[in-house]
mmCIF file of C-alpha atoms in Angstrom:
data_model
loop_
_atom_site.group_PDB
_atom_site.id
_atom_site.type_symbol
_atom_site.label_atom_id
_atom_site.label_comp_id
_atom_site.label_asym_id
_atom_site.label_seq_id
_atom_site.Cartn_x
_atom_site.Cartn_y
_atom_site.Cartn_z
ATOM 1 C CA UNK A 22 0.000 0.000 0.000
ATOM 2 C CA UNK A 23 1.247 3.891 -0.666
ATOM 3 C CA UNK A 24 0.621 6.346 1.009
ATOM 4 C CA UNK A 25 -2.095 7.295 -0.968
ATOM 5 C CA UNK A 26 -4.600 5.411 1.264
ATOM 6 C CA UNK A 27 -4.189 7.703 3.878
ATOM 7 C CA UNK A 28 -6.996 9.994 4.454
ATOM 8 C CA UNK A 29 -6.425 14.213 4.416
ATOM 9 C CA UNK A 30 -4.123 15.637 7.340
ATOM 10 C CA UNK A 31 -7.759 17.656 8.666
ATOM 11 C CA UNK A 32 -9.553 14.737 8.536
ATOM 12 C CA UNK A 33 -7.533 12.766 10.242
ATOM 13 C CA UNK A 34 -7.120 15.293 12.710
ATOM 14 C CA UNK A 35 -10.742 16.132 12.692
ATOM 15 C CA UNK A 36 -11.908 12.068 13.354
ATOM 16 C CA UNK A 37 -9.189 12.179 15.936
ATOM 17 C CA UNK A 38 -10.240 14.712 18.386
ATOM 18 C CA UNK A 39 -13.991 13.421 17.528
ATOM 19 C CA UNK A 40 -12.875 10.283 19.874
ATOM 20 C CA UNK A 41 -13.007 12.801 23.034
ATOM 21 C CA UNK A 42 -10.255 14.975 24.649
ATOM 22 C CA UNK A 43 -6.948 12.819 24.173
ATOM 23 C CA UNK A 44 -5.602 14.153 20.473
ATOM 24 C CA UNK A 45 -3.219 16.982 21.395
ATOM 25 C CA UNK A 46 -2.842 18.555 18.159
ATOM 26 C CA UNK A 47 0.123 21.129 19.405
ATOM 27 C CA UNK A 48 2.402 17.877 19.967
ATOM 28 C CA UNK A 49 1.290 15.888 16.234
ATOM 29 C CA UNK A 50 2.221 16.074 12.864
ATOM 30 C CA UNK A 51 2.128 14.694 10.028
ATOM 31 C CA UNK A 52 3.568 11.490 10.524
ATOM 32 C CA UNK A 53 3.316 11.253 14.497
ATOM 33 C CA UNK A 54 0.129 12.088 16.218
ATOM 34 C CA UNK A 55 -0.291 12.748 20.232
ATOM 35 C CA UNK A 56 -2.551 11.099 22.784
ATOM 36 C CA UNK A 57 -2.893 11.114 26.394
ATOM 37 C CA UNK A 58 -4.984 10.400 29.226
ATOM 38 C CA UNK A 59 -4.888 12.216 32.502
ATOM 39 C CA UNK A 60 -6.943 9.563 34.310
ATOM 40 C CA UNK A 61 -6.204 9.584 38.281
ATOM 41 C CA UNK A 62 -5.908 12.718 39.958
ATOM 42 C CA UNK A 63 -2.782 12.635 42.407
ATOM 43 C CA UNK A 64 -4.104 14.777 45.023
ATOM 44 C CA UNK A 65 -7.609 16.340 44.959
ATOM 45 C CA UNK A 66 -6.624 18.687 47.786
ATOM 46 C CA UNK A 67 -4.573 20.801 45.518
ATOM 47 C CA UNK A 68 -5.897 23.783 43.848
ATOM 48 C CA UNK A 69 -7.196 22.749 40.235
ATOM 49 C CA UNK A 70 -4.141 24.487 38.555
ATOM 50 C CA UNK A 71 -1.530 22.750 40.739
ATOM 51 C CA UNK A 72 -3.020 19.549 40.272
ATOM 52 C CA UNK A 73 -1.258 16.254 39.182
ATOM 53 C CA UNK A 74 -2.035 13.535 37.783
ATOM 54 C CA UNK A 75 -1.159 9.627 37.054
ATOM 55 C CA UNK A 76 -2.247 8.925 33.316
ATOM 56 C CA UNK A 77 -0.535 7.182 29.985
ATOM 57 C CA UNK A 78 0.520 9.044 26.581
ATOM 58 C CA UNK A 79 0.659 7.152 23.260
ATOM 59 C CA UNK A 80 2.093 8.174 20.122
ATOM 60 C CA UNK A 81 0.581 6.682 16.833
ATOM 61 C CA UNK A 82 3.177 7.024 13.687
ATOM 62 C CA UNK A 83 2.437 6.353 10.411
ATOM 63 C CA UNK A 84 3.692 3.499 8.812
ATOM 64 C CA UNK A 85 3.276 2.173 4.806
ATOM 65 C CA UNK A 86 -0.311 0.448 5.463
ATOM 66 C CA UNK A 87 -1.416 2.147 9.150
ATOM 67 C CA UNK A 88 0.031 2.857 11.861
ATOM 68 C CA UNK A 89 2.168 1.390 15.151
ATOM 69 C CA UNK A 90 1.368 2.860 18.389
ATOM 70 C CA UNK A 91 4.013 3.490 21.424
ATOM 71 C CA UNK A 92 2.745 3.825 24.921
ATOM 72 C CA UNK A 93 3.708 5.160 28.600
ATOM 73 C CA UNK A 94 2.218 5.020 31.864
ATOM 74 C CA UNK A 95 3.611 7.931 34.056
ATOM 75 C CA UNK A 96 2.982 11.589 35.837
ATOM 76 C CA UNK A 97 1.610 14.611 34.617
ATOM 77 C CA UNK A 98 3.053 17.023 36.817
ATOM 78 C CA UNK A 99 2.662 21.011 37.371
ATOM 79 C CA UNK A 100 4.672 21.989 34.758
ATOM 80 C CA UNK A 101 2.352 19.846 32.265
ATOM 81 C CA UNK A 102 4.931 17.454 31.103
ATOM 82 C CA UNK A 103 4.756 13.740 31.468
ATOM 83 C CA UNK A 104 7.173 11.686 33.710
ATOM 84 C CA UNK A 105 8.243 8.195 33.387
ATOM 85 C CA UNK A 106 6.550 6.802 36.612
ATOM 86 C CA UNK A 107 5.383 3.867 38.412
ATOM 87 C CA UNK A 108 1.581 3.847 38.833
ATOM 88 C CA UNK A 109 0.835 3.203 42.674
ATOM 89 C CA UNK A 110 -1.525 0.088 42.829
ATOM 90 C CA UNK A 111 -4.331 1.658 43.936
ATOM 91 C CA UNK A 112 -4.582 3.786 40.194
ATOM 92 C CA UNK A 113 -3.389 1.096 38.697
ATOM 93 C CA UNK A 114 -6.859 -0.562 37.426
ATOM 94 C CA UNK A 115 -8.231 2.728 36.359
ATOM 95 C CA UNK A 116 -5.322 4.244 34.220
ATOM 96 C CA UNK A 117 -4.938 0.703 32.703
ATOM 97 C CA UNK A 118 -8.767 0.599 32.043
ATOM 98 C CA UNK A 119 -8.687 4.097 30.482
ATOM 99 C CA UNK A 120 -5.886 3.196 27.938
ATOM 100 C CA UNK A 121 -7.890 0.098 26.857
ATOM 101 C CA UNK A 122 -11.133 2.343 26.428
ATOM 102 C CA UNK A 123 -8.946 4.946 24.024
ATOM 103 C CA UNK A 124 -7.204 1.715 22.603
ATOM 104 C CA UNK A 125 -10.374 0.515 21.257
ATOM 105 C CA UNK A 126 -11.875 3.752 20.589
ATOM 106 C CA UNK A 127 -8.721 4.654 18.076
ATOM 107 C CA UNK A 128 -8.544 0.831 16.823
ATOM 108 C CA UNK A 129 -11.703 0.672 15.639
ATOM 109 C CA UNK A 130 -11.341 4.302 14.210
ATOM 110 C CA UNK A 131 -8.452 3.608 12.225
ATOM 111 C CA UNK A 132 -9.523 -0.026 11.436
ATOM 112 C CA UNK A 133 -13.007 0.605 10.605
ATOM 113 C CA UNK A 134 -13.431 3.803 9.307
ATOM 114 C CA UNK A 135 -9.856 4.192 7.329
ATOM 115 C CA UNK A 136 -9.363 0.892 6.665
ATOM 116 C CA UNK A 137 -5.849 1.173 7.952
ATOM 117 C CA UNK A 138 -3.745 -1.443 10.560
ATOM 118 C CA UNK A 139 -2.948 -1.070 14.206
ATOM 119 C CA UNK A 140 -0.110 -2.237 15.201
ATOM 120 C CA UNK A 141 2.476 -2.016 18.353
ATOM 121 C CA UNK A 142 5.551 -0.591 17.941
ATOM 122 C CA UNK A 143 8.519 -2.949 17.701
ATOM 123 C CA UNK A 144 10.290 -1.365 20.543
ATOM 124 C CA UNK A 145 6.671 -2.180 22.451
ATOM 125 C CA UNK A 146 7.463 -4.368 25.433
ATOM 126 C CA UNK A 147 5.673 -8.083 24.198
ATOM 127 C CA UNK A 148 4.281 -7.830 27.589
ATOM 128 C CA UNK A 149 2.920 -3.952 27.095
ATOM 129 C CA UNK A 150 1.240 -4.461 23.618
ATOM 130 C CA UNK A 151 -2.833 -4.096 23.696
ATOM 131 C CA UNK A 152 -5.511 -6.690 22.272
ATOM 132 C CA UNK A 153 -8.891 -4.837 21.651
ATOM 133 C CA UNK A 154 -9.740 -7.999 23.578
#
């Protein structure tokens, strides 16, 4: 396949941030495009702009017939960058569930609607990769 088959820049874009509020257009391009999740609030007694919170980013980049997909659990913190960083177990279930509710919102996007593959990155940890299942 060429890259022909992939759809306009604005309507991928558009389709995108259609799927709710994890497309972050000011860190995509053409070829990479930014999601992320801020899913567990770190501490609810901070004032709303100081907040932090434990979440996951994922990059999709284009590829000859779709797209592979890189993940990271971590930290948004105050500054509004992301940190590598453990989950603490008691997020844990609720960030992972959030990722698989975006995983099969932008799987079945892609698959369905562009008729383009999904596919983990091959610098995914085996044990990391996603099943819609």
């Amino acid at each position: 396949m060429s890259e022909s088959v992939f759809p306009p820049r604005g309507r991928l874009r558009k389709k995108f941030t259609d799927i709710g509020p994890y497309f972050r257009i000011d860190q995509s391009n053409d070829e990479q495009f930014f999601f992320d999740c801020l899913a567990v609030c770190a501490s609810t007694k901070a004032e709303p702009e100081q907040r932090e919170f434990y979440g996951w980013w994922l990059m999709l980049t284009k590829t000859e017939d779709g797209f592979h997909y890189h993940y990271q659990y971590g930290f948004y913190n105050q500054a509004g960058e992301w940190e590598v960083k453990a989950i603490p177990k008691k997020h844990q279930a609720e960030t992972t569930r959030s990722l698989h509710v975006f995983y099969e919102k932008i799987t079945g996007l892609v698959e369905s609607t562009f008729e383009l593959k999904v596919s983990p990155a091959a610098n995914l940890d085996s044990e990391l990769v996603l099943s819609a299942a």
